[in-house]
């Protein structure tokens, strides 16, 4: 294991940012710390980097107890959400910073900077100032700067959070490819489940200062440990007191095979998908509406439109998680309204 | 910036012109006209020979040269002290949270609101060779603070203390700690981080503060008046010389020195105006 976190707690006044967290992060993998804002994931990353001090617990990096080491002696590379570029230095100087601090020979520094700039595709920008770069380029520069000192672990705090959607996606793919080339143990924080599912080898879901689940993207998506994980890693809807993915709901146009009867109250077309909002029979308001997604072709073949009576059941083999409430309460509109926020 | 320019243009009505004239008249009567009279009197005194030659002659009188030397020496040390302490205090105020931080912040501003004469009196009480905490000790090693150059430096540093701090603090707050933390994670220790990252980021603010401090130091009168002997070749700074010569009916000399002081201030302002946009760009 590359990073061993044991019993880490951190409080800010009354607020518990992290409550007794244990975590092992494997060597050479790309791990995502995923969770909602304020869940404690960034705090955990900053504690690993030494930028924040935990109230209790220990951090071990590559077998060395780093709990009391200052950040400059932990051998970690850190990439910040807002780039933290050294604005008064050129791109090349930014990348060279860690090496110059270590007083490496000039020739070696120059060669290394050149190599890294090529790696992040910024070689033609070496003499520019950070202000002359786009956000994506600045973040690539920050990454090269962090990699220059050949850290044992690379920590990225919402690295693509400040970028627009298109650049974010490009950089995400690029980070994945870079990691396949460089193989440095990498931990990145994100609140974007798609980003985590797409890039990471392993995902750690963190909420309310606790770890909800650790596993591969497939494990988490297919076998969520609880309601929260299921809700956070993709869309969910409530069907008959169970959480289920909207695309895992089967729609029948007759009641022969059973299922929950209801009526289509809305049909939205989003690209190749159709989103049906189905109100179960006897439900008073939208609180207990079920969301179903189908391909457009399939919806058309069933002749589904607003007002069509349908019967719903979870797809065979689909993952369902019981809602942690009595079924009676599940029919209560108010409670389910709150549940709807998960969708 | 662009937006405010647009707004200003959009509201150009008769009221704008009235206000403009009002402000111009006010500034003219209060500042420009009186100051220009100084220049006029310095170069064309009423009863003495006028022109550039006599003007320069008055400035090269040994006592005048001494006064400017003293003023420059005092200003140099005051600026140096306030730059070092100003940057340190700013870092302390912005980067650390501690009990009494706000009280310290108010204390830093105090010199701006206290009358310089009071500052002078306070320093005399605290640092005279027979009184205060260090009075006896300093006296026994033969160091005289009050009524000599160190006292002048103290007084000048006191009154110009907040100028660097007030320039640096907002910039430090704005740049945040990300870059510093990045430097730390890249292996830089505190000293390296300060010299390579923090200081370059605040250098324009520091320079601006230094210029303001220098301008204030060169022109300080009240506090200096109290802690100085104030006699020719004996603690007479440029500002004191202006007053002494004026009182001794040697008005041409007083005006000549006064004009130099005005010119220095104008140069300082020009430098500051030139620095401002650079700081915005950084």
Coordinates of C-alpha atoms in Angstrom, one line a residue:
Chain A
X1 CA 0.0 0.0 0.0
X2 CA 1.3 3.4 -0.9
X3 CA -0.7 5.6 1.5
X4 CA -2.0 4.3 4.8
X5 CA -4.4 6.6 6.6
X6 CA -5.3 5.5 10.1
X7 CA -7.9 7.0 12.5
X8 CA -7.8 10.4 11.0
X9 CA -10.2 12.9 12.5
X10 CA -10.5 16.6 11.8
X11 CA -12.8 19.1 13.3
X12 CA -13.4 22.7 12.5
X13 CA -15.1 24.0 15.6
X14 CA -18.2 22.0 15.9
X15 CA -18.1 20.8 12.3
X16 CA -16.7 17.3 11.9
X17 CA -14.8 17.3 8.6
X18 CA -13.4 13.8 9.1
X19 CA -14.4 11.3 11.7
X20 CA -12.0 8.5 12.4
X21 CA -11.2 7.6 8.8
X22 CA -9.1 4.6 7.8
X23 CA -8.0 4.2 4.3
X24 CA -5.4 2.3 2.2
X25 CA -4.5 3.6 -1.2
X26 CA -2.7 1.1 -3.5
X27 CA 0.6 1.8 -5.2
X28 CA 0.6 2.8 -8.8
X29 CA -3.1 3.2 -9.1
X30 CA -5.4 6.1 -9.9
X31 CA -7.7 6.5 -7.0
X32 CA -10.6 9.0 -6.8
X33 CA -12.0 10.4 -3.6
X34 CA -15.6 11.0 -4.5
X35 CA -18.3 12.8 -2.6
X36 CA -20.4 15.8 -2.3
X37 CA -19.0 19.2 -1.4
X38 CA -18.2 19.6 2.2
X39 CA -18.0 15.9 2.7
X40 CA -14.4 15.9 3.8
X41 CA -12.6 14.6 0.7
X42 CA -10.5 17.6 0.1
X43 CA -9.6 17.8 3.8
X44 CA -8.4 14.2 3.7
X45 CA -6.2 14.9 0.6
X46 CA -4.8 18.0 2.2
X47 CA -4.0 16.1 5.4
X48 CA -2.2 13.5 3.3
X49 CA -0.2 16.3 1.6
X50 CA 0.6 17.9 5.0
X51 CA -1.1 21.1 4.1
X52 CA -3.6 20.5 6.9
X53 CA -2.9 18.9 10.3
X54 CA -5.3 16.2 11.5
X55 CA -6.6 16.3 15.1
X56 CA -5.9 12.6 15.5
X57 CA -4.6 9.7 13.5
X58 CA -1.5 8.9 11.4
X59 CA -0.6 9.1 7.7
X60 CA 2.0 6.8 6.2
X61 CA 3.4 7.3 2.7
X62 CA 5.4 4.5 1.2
X63 CA 6.1 3.0 4.6
X64 CA 7.3 6.3 6.1
X65 CA 5.3 7.8 8.9
X66 CA 4.5 11.2 7.5
X67 CA 2.1 12.4 10.2
X68 CA 4.5 15.0 11.6
X69 CA 6.5 15.8 8.4
X70 CA 6.1 19.2 6.9
X71 CA 4.7 19.2 3.3
X72 CA 8.1 19.8 1.7
X73 CA 9.5 16.6 3.2
X74 CA 6.6 14.3 2.3
X75 CA 7.6 13.7 -1.3
X76 CA 4.1 14.4 -2.7
X77 CA 3.1 16.4 -5.7
X78 CA 0.0 18.5 -5.2
X79 CA -2.2 20.0 -7.9
X80 CA -4.7 22.7 -6.8
X81 CA -8.1 23.4 -8.3
X82 CA -7.1 26.9 -9.1
X83 CA -3.7 25.9 -10.6
X84 CA -1.7 27.9 -7.9
X85 CA 0.6 29.0 -10.7
X86 CA 3.6 31.0 -9.8
X87 CA 2.4 34.1 -11.8
X88 CA 5.7 35.9 -12.0
X89 CA 7.6 32.9 -13.5
X90 CA 7.5 31.5 -17.0
X91 CA 6.0 28.1 -17.6
X92 CA 9.5 26.6 -17.8
X93 CA 10.5 28.2 -14.5
X94 CA 7.3 27.0 -12.9
X95 CA 8.1 23.5 -13.9
X96 CA 11.7 23.8 -12.8
X97 CA 10.8 25.2 -9.4
X98 CA 11.0 22.0 -7.4
X99 CA 14.3 21.0 -9.1
X100 CA 15.9 24.3 -8.5
X101 CA 14.9 24.2 -4.9
X102 CA 16.7 20.8 -4.8
X103 CA 19.7 22.5 -6.4
X104 CA 20.0 20.0 -9.3
X105 CA 22.5 20.8 -11.9
X106 CA 21.3 23.3 -14.5
X107 CA 21.7 20.9 -17.4
X108 CA 19.7 18.2 -15.7
X109 CA 16.9 20.7 -14.8
X110 CA 16.7 21.9 -18.4
X111 CA 16.5 18.4 -19.8
X112 CA 13.8 17.4 -17.3
X113 CA 11.8 20.5 -17.9
X114 CA 11.9 19.9 -21.6
X115 CA 10.8 16.3 -21.1
X116 CA 7.9 17.2 -18.9
X117 CA 6.7 20.1 -21.1
X118 CA 6.6 17.6 -24.0
X119 CA 4.7 15.2 -21.8
X120 CA 2.0 17.8 -21.1
X121 CA 2.2 19.2 -24.6
X122 CA 3.3 22.6 -23.6
X123 CA 6.8 22.7 -25.1
X124 CA 6.0 25.7 -27.3
X125 CA 4.8 27.7 -24.3
X126 CA 7.9 27.3 -22.2
X127 CA 8.7 31.1 -22.2
X128 CA 5.1 32.3 -21.7
X129 CA 3.8 33.5 -18.4
X130 CA 0.9 31.6 -16.8
X131 CA -1.4 34.5 -17.4
X132 CA -1.0 33.9 -21.2
X133 CA -2.2 30.3 -20.9
X134 CA -5.7 28.9 -20.9
X135 CA -7.1 27.2 -17.9
X136 CA -6.5 23.7 -19.2
X137 CA -2.9 24.6 -20.2
X138 CA -2.3 26.1 -16.8
X139 CA -3.5 23.0 -15.1
X140 CA -1.3 20.9 -17.3
X141 CA 1.6 23.1 -16.3
X142 CA 0.7 22.6 -12.7
X143 CA 0.8 18.9 -13.3
X144 CA 4.2 19.0 -14.9
X145 CA 5.4 21.1 -12.0
X146 CA 4.2 18.5 -9.5
X147 CA 5.7 15.6 -11.5
X148 CA 9.1 17.3 -11.9
X149 CA 10.2 16.3 -8.4
X150 CA 9.2 12.7 -9.1
X151 CA 6.9 12.5 -6.1
X152 CA 6.0 9.2 -4.6
X153 CA 2.4 10.2 -4.8
X154 CA 0.5 12.7 -6.9
X155 CA -2.4 14.4 -5.2
X156 CA -4.9 16.4 -7.2
X157 CA -7.6 18.5 -5.5
X158 CA -10.6 18.9 -7.9
X159 CA -8.1 19.4 -10.7
X160 CA -10.6 20.0 -13.4
X161 CA -13.2 21.8 -11.3
X162 CA -12.4 25.2 -12.6
X163 CA -12.5 24.3 -16.3
X164 CA -15.4 24.3 -18.7
X165 CA -17.1 21.1 -19.6
X166 CA -15.3 20.4 -22.9
X167 CA -11.8 21.0 -21.6
X168 CA -12.6 19.1 -18.4
X169 CA -13.5 16.0 -20.5
X170 CA -10.3 16.3 -22.6
X171 CA -8.1 16.7 -19.6
X172 CA -9.8 13.8 -17.9
X173 CA -9.0 11.5 -20.8
X174 CA -5.5 12.9 -20.9
X175 CA -4.9 12.3 -17.2
X176 CA -6.0 8.7 -17.7
X177 CA -3.5 8.3 -20.5
X178 CA -0.8 10.2 -18.6
X179 CA -1.2 7.9 -15.7
X180 CA -0.9 4.8 -17.9
X181 CA 2.4 6.3 -19.0
X182 CA 3.8 7.5 -15.7
X183 CA 2.3 5.1 -13.2
X184 CA 2.8 7.3 -10.2
X185 CA 0.4 6.6 -7.4
X186 CA -2.3 9.2 -8.0
X187 CA -5.2 10.4 -5.8
X188 CA -7.7 12.9 -7.0
X189 CA -10.6 14.5 -5.4
X190 CA -13.8 15.1 -7.4
X191 CA -17.5 15.6 -6.8
X192 CA -18.3 14.5 -10.3
X193 CA -19.3 10.8 -10.3
X194 CA -18.9 10.6 -14.1
X195 CA -15.3 11.8 -13.8
X196 CA -14.5 9.3 -11.1
X197 CA -16.2 6.4 -12.9
X198 CA -14.4 7.2 -16.1
X199 CA -10.9 7.9 -14.9
X200 CA -10.3 6.0 -11.6
X201 CA -9.1 2.5 -11.0
X202 CA -10.5 2.7 -7.5
X203 CA -13.1 5.0 -6.0
X204 CA -13.4 6.0 -2.4
X205 CA -16.8 7.5 -1.6
X206 CA -16.7 10.0 1.2
X207 CA -19.7 11.7 2.8
X208 CA -20.2 13.5 6.1
X209 CA -16.6 12.9 7.0
X210 CA -17.0 9.1 6.7
X211 CA -16.0 6.6 4.0
X212 CA -19.1 5.1 2.6
X213 CA -17.5 2.5 0.3
X214 CA -14.2 1.7 -1.4
X215 CA -14.1 -0.3 -4.6
X216 CA -13.6 -0.4 -8.4
X217 CA -16.0 1.7 -10.5
X218 CA -17.8 -1.4 -11.4
X219 CA -18.2 -2.6 -7.8
X220 CA -19.5 0.7 -6.7
X221 CA -21.9 1.1 -9.6
X222 CA -23.2 -2.5 -9.5
X223 CA -22.9 -3.3 -5.8
X224 CA -23.5 -0.1 -4.0
X225 CA -23.1 -0.6 -0.2
X226 CA -26.0 1.7 0.6
X227 CA -28.5 4.2 -0.5
X228 CA -26.1 7.0 -0.5
X229 CA -23.5 5.4 -2.7
X230 CA -26.2 4.2 -5.1
X231 CA -27.7 7.7 -5.3
X232 CA -24.4 9.4 -5.7
X233 CA -23.0 7.2 -8.5
X234 CA -25.7 7.7 -11.0
X235 CA -29.3 8.3 -11.2
X236 CA -31.8 6.5 -9.0
X237 CA -35.5 6.4 -8.7
X238 CA -37.7 4.8 -6.1
X239 CA -39.9 2.0 -7.2
X240 CA -42.0 0.1 -4.7
X241 CA -39.9 1.2 -1.7
X242 CA -36.6 0.3 -3.5
X243 CA -33.9 2.4 -5.1
X244 CA -33.3 1.4 -8.6
X245 CA -31.6 2.9 -11.7
X246 CA -34.1 4.5 -14.1
X247 CA -32.7 2.4 -17.0
X248 CA -33.2 -0.8 -15.0
X249 CA -36.9 -0.4 -14.8
X250 CA -38.9 -2.5 -17.2
X251 CA -42.0 -1.1 -18.7
X252 CA -45.0 -3.3 -19.7
X253 CA -48.1 -2.0 -21.4
X254 CA -50.3 -4.8 -19.9
X255 CA -50.6 -6.0 -16.3
X256 CA -50.4 -9.7 -17.1
X257 CA -46.9 -10.1 -15.7
X258 CA -47.5 -8.0 -12.7
X259 CA -45.5 -5.0 -11.6
X260 CA -46.5 -1.7 -10.2
X261 CA -49.4 -0.1 -12.1
X262 CA -49.2 3.6 -13.0
X263 CA -49.7 6.2 -15.7
X264 CA -47.2 8.1 -17.8
X265 CA -47.5 11.7 -16.7
X266 CA -44.6 13.2 -18.6
X267 CA -42.3 12.1 -21.4
X268 CA -39.1 14.0 -22.1
X269 CA -36.8 13.3 -25.0
X270 CA -33.1 13.8 -24.3
X271 CA -31.0 12.8 -27.3
X272 CA -31.4 9.1 -27.9
X273 CA -33.1 8.7 -24.6
X274 CA -36.7 9.1 -23.5
X275 CA -37.3 9.9 -19.8
X276 CA -40.7 8.9 -18.6
X277 CA -42.2 10.1 -15.4
X278 CA -44.7 7.5 -14.2
X279 CA -47.1 8.2 -11.4
X280 CA -48.0 4.9 -9.6
X281 CA -51.7 4.2 -9.2
X282 CA -53.2 5.8 -6.1
X283 CA -50.3 8.2 -5.6
X284 CA -51.6 11.7 -4.9
X285 CA -48.7 13.9 -6.1
X286 CA -45.3 13.9 -7.8
X287 CA -43.6 12.9 -4.6
X288 CA -43.8 9.2 -5.5
X289 CA -43.2 9.6 -9.3
X290 CA -41.0 7.0 -10.8
X291 CA -38.4 8.0 -13.4
X292 CA -37.8 5.5 -16.2
X293 CA -35.3 5.9 -19.1
X294 CA -35.7 4.0 -22.3
X295 CA -34.2 4.3 -25.7
X296 CA -36.3 6.3 -28.1
X297 CA -36.8 3.4 -30.4
X298 CA -38.1 1.1 -27.6
X299 CA -40.4 3.7 -26.3
X300 CA -41.9 4.2 -29.7
X301 CA -42.3 0.5 -30.2
X302 CA -44.4 0.3 -27.0
X303 CA -46.4 3.3 -28.1
X304 CA -45.7 5.2 -24.9
X305 CA -47.0 8.7 -24.5
X306 CA -48.5 10.8 -21.8
X307 CA -51.6 9.1 -20.3
X308 CA -50.6 5.5 -21.3
X309 CA -51.2 3.0 -18.5
X310 CA -48.0 1.1 -17.7
X311 CA -46.8 -1.6 -15.3
X312 CA -43.3 -1.2 -13.9
X313 CA -40.9 -3.7 -12.4
X314 CA -37.1 -3.8 -11.9
X315 CA -35.2 -5.5 -14.7
X316 CA -34.0 -9.0 -14.0
X317 CA -30.7 -8.9 -12.2
X318 CA -30.8 -5.2 -11.6
X319 CA -29.4 -3.9 -8.4
X320 CA -32.0 -2.6 -6.0
X321 CA -31.5 -1.2 -2.6
X322 CA -34.3 -1.0 -0.1
X323 CA -35.1 2.5 1.0
X324 CA -34.2 2.7 4.7
X325 CA -37.8 3.4 5.7
X326 CA -40.9 1.4 6.4
X327 CA -42.8 0.8 3.1
X328 CA -45.8 2.7 4.5
X329 CA -43.6 5.8 5.0
X330 CA -42.3 5.3 1.5
X331 CA -45.7 6.2 0.1
X332 CA -45.7 9.4 2.1
X333 CA -45.3 12.2 -0.4
X334 CA -43.2 14.5 1.8
X335 CA -40.6 11.9 2.7
X336 CA -40.2 10.8 -0.8
X337 CA -39.9 14.4 -1.9
X338 CA -36.7 14.5 0.1
X339 CA -35.7 11.3 -1.5
X340 CA -36.3 12.8 -4.9
X341 CA -33.3 15.1 -4.2
X342 CA -31.1 12.1 -4.8
X343 CA -32.2 11.7 -8.4
Chain B
X1 CA -12.7 48.9 -15.0
X2 CA -14.2 49.0 -18.5
X3 CA -17.6 48.8 -17.0
X4 CA -17.2 51.8 -14.7
X5 CA -15.8 53.8 -17.6
X6 CA -19.0 53.1 -19.5
X7 CA -21.2 54.0 -16.5
X8 CA -19.3 57.3 -16.2
X9 CA -19.8 58.1 -19.8
X10 CA -23.4 57.2 -19.7
X11 CA -24.1 59.7 -16.9
X12 CA -22.5 62.7 -18.4
X13 CA -25.0 65.4 -17.7
X14 CA -25.0 69.1 -16.6
X15 CA -24.5 68.0 -13.0
X16 CA -21.2 66.3 -13.9
X17 CA -19.9 69.5 -15.3
X18 CA -20.9 71.5 -12.3
X19 CA -19.3 69.0 -10.0
X20 CA -16.2 69.0 -12.1
X21 CA -15.8 72.7 -12.0
X22 CA -16.5 72.7 -8.2
X23 CA -13.8 70.2 -7.6
X24 CA -11.3 71.9 -9.8
X25 CA -11.9 75.3 -8.1
X26 CA -11.6 73.6 -4.7
X27 CA -8.3 71.9 -5.6
X28 CA -7.0 75.1 -7.3
X29 CA -7.7 77.3 -4.3
X30 CA -6.5 74.8 -1.7
X31 CA -3.6 73.1 -3.4
X32 CA -2.4 74.2 -6.7
X33 CA -2.3 77.9 -6.3
X34 CA -0.6 78.0 -2.9
X35 CA 2.0 75.5 -3.9
X36 CA 2.7 77.3 -7.1
X37 CA 3.3 80.5 -5.1
X38 CA 6.1 78.6 -3.3
X39 CA 7.7 77.9 -6.6
X40 CA 7.3 81.5 -7.6
X41 CA 8.8 82.8 -4.3
X42 CA 11.6 80.3 -4.4
X43 CA 12.7 81.4 -7.9
X44 CA 11.7 85.1 -7.7
X45 CA 12.1 86.3 -4.1
X46 CA 10.6 89.8 -3.4
X47 CA 13.8 91.6 -2.2
X48 CA 16.6 89.2 -3.1
X49 CA 18.1 88.3 -6.5
X50 CA 15.9 85.8 -8.4
X51 CA 16.6 83.2 -11.0
X52 CA 18.0 79.7 -11.0
X53 CA 21.5 80.6 -10.0
X54 CA 20.7 82.2 -6.7
X55 CA 18.1 79.5 -6.1
X56 CA 20.8 76.8 -6.4
X57 CA 23.2 78.9 -4.3
X58 CA 20.7 78.9 -1.5
X59 CA 20.4 75.2 -1.7
X60 CA 24.1 74.6 -1.5
X61 CA 24.6 76.6 1.7
X62 CA 26.4 74.2 4.1
X63 CA 23.6 74.3 6.6
X64 CA 21.1 73.4 3.9
X65 CA 23.2 70.6 2.6
X66 CA 23.5 69.3 6.2
X67 CA 19.7 69.5 6.6
X68 CA 19.0 67.6 3.4
X69 CA 21.6 65.0 4.4
X70 CA 20.1 64.5 7.8
X71 CA 16.6 64.3 6.3
X72 CA 17.8 61.7 3.8
X73 CA 19.6 59.7 6.4
X74 CA 16.6 59.7 8.7
X75 CA 14.2 58.8 5.9
X76 CA 16.5 56.0 4.7
X77 CA 16.5 54.3 8.1
X78 CA 12.8 54.9 8.7
X79 CA 11.9 53.4 5.3
X80 CA 14.2 50.4 5.9
X81 CA 12.8 49.7 9.3
X82 CA 9.2 50.1 8.1
X83 CA 9.7 48.0 5.1
X84 CA 11.1 45.1 7.1
X85 CA 8.6 45.4 9.9
X86 CA 5.7 46.4 7.5
X87 CA 6.1 43.2 5.5
X88 CA 6.5 41.0 8.6
X89 CA 3.5 42.6 10.3
X90 CA 1.5 42.2 7.1
X91 CA 2.3 38.5 6.9
X92 CA 1.5 38.1 10.5
X93 CA -1.9 39.8 10.1
X94 CA -2.9 38.0 7.0
X95 CA -1.4 34.5 7.3
X96 CA -2.0 33.8 10.9
X97 CA -5.0 33.7 13.1
X98 CA -4.3 34.5 16.8
X99 CA -5.8 36.1 19.8
X100 CA -5.6 39.9 19.6
X101 CA -5.1 40.0 15.8
X102 CA -7.7 42.8 15.3
X103 CA -6.2 44.7 18.2
X104 CA -2.8 44.6 16.5
X105 CA -4.4 45.7 13.3
X106 CA -5.9 48.8 15.0
X107 CA -2.6 49.5 16.7
X108 CA -0.8 49.5 13.4
X109 CA -3.2 52.2 12.2
X110 CA -2.8 54.3 15.3
X111 CA 0.2 56.3 14.1
X112 CA -1.9 57.7 11.2
X113 CA -4.5 59.1 13.6
X114 CA -2.3 60.4 16.4
X115 CA -0.9 63.9 16.0
X116 CA 2.8 63.7 15.2
X117 CA 3.4 66.3 18.0
X118 CA 2.0 63.8 20.5
X119 CA 4.2 61.1 19.0
X120 CA 7.2 63.3 19.6
X121 CA 6.3 64.0 23.2
X122 CA 5.7 60.3 23.8
X123 CA 9.1 59.4 22.4
X124 CA 10.8 62.0 24.6
X125 CA 9.2 60.6 27.7
X126 CA 10.1 57.0 26.7
X127 CA 13.6 57.3 25.4
X128 CA 15.2 60.3 27.2
X129 CA 18.6 59.3 28.6
X130 CA 17.3 59.6 32.2
X131 CA 13.9 58.1 31.9
X132 CA 12.1 55.2 30.5
X133 CA 13.0 51.5 30.5
X134 CA 16.2 51.9 28.6
X135 CA 17.1 55.4 29.6
X136 CA 19.8 54.6 32.1
X137 CA 21.3 51.7 30.1
X138 CA 21.5 53.7 27.0
X139 CA 22.9 56.7 28.8
X140 CA 25.6 54.6 30.5
X141 CA 26.9 53.3 27.1
X142 CA 26.7 56.9 25.8
X143 CA 23.9 56.4 23.3
X144 CA 21.6 59.4 23.1
X145 CA 18.3 58.6 21.4
X146 CA 16.2 61.7 21.9
X147 CA 17.7 65.0 20.6
X148 CA 19.9 63.1 18.2
X149 CA 19.6 61.1 15.0
X150 CA 18.2 57.9 16.4
X151 CA 15.4 59.8 17.9
X152 CA 14.6 61.4 14.6
X153 CA 14.6 58.0 13.0
X154 CA 12.3 56.7 15.7
X155 CA 9.9 59.6 15.3
X156 CA 9.8 59.3 11.6
X157 CA 9.4 55.5 11.6
X158 CA 6.5 55.9 14.1
X159 CA 4.5 58.3 12.0
X160 CA 5.0 56.3 8.7
X161 CA 4.5 52.9 10.2
X162 CA 1.2 51.9 8.6
X163 CA 2.0 52.9 5.1
X164 CA 3.7 49.7 4.0
X165 CA 1.3 47.5 6.0
X166 CA -1.8 49.1 4.4
X167 CA -0.5 48.5 0.9
X168 CA 0.8 45.0 1.5
X169 CA -2.1 43.5 3.5
X170 CA -4.8 43.7 0.8
X171 CA -2.4 42.2 -1.9
X172 CA -1.5 39.4 0.5
X173 CA -5.1 38.7 1.1
X174 CA -5.9 38.7 -2.6
X175 CA -3.1 36.4 -3.7
X176 CA -4.1 33.7 -1.2
X177 CA -2.0 30.8 0.0
X178 CA -2.3 28.4 -3.0
X179 CA 1.0 29.3 -4.6
X180 CA 2.8 29.3 -1.2
X181 CA 1.4 25.9 -0.5
X182 CA 2.4 24.6 -3.9
X183 CA 5.9 25.8 -3.3
X184 CA 5.9 24.0 0.1
X185 CA 4.7 20.8 -1.5
X186 CA 7.5 21.2 -4.1
X187 CA 10.1 21.1 -1.4
X188 CA 10.6 24.8 -0.6
X189 CA 11.1 25.7 3.1
X190 CA 9.6 28.8 4.6
X191 CA 12.5 31.1 3.7
X192 CA 12.6 29.9 0.1
X193 CA 8.9 30.2 -0.2
X194 CA 9.0 33.8 1.0
X195 CA 11.9 34.9 -1.2
X196 CA 10.8 33.1 -4.3
X197 CA 7.1 33.2 -4.2
X198 CA 5.6 35.6 -1.7
X199 CA 7.9 38.5 -2.1
X200 CA 7.8 38.6 -5.9
X201 CA 4.0 38.5 -5.7
X202 CA 3.8 41.5 -3.4
X203 CA 6.7 43.5 -4.7
X204 CA 4.7 46.2 -6.3
X205 CA 2.7 46.7 -3.2
X206 CA 5.9 46.9 -1.1
X207 CA 7.4 49.3 -3.5
X208 CA 4.3 51.5 -3.4
X209 CA 4.4 51.4 0.3
X210 CA 8.1 52.3 0.3
X211 CA 7.5 55.3 -1.9
X212 CA 4.7 56.5 0.3
X213 CA 6.8 56.0 3.4
X214 CA 9.7 57.8 1.9
X215 CA 7.5 60.8 0.9
X216 CA 6.0 60.9 4.4
X217 CA 9.4 60.5 6.0
X218 CA 11.0 63.3 4.0
X219 CA 8.2 65.7 4.9
X220 CA 7.7 64.8 8.6
X221 CA 7.7 67.9 10.8
X222 CA 5.7 67.6 14.0
X223 CA 7.2 64.6 15.7
X224 CA 10.7 65.5 14.5
X225 CA 10.3 69.1 15.9
X226 CA 9.9 67.7 19.4
X227 CA 12.7 65.1 19.5
X228 CA 15.3 67.3 17.7
X229 CA 17.6 70.0 18.9
X230 CA 16.5 71.7 15.8
X231 CA 19.6 73.9 15.5
X232 CA 21.7 74.5 12.5
X233 CA 24.1 71.6 12.0
X234 CA 22.5 70.0 15.0
X235 CA 19.5 68.1 14.2
X236 CA 18.0 70.5 11.8
X237 CA 16.2 68.6 9.1
X238 CA 14.9 70.1 5.9
X239 CA 11.5 70.7 7.2
X240 CA 12.9 72.2 10.4
X241 CA 15.2 74.4 8.3
X242 CA 12.2 75.7 6.4
X243 CA 10.6 76.8 9.7
X244 CA 13.8 78.2 11.2
X245 CA 14.7 80.2 8.1
X246 CA 11.2 81.5 7.8
X247 CA 11.2 82.5 11.4
X248 CA 14.6 84.2 10.9
X249 CA 13.3 86.3 8.0
X250 CA 15.4 84.4 5.6
X251 CA 12.4 83.7 3.4
X252 CA 14.2 83.0 0.1
X253 CA 16.1 80.0 1.7
X254 CA 12.9 78.7 3.3
X255 CA 11.1 78.8 0.0
X256 CA 14.0 77.2 -1.9
X257 CA 14.0 74.2 0.5
X258 CA 10.2 74.1 0.5
X259 CA 10.2 73.9 -3.3
X260 CA 12.6 71.0 -3.2
X261 CA 10.4 69.2 -0.8
X262 CA 7.4 69.8 -3.0
X263 CA 9.3 68.5 -6.0
X264 CA 10.3 65.4 -4.2
X265 CA 6.6 64.7 -3.3
X266 CA 5.6 65.3 -6.9
X267 CA 8.2 62.8 -8.1
X268 CA 7.0 60.3 -5.5
X269 CA 3.4 60.7 -6.7
X270 CA 4.5 60.3 -10.3
X271 CA 6.4 57.1 -9.4
X272 CA 3.4 55.8 -7.5
X273 CA 1.0 56.5 -10.4
X274 CA 3.4 54.7 -12.7
X275 CA 3.5 51.7 -10.4
X276 CA -0.2 51.4 -9.8
X277 CA -1.3 49.9 -13.1
X278 CA 1.6 47.4 -12.9
X279 CA 0.3 46.2 -9.6
X280 CA -3.2 45.8 -11.1
X281 CA -1.8 43.7 -13.9
X282 CA 0.2 41.4 -11.6

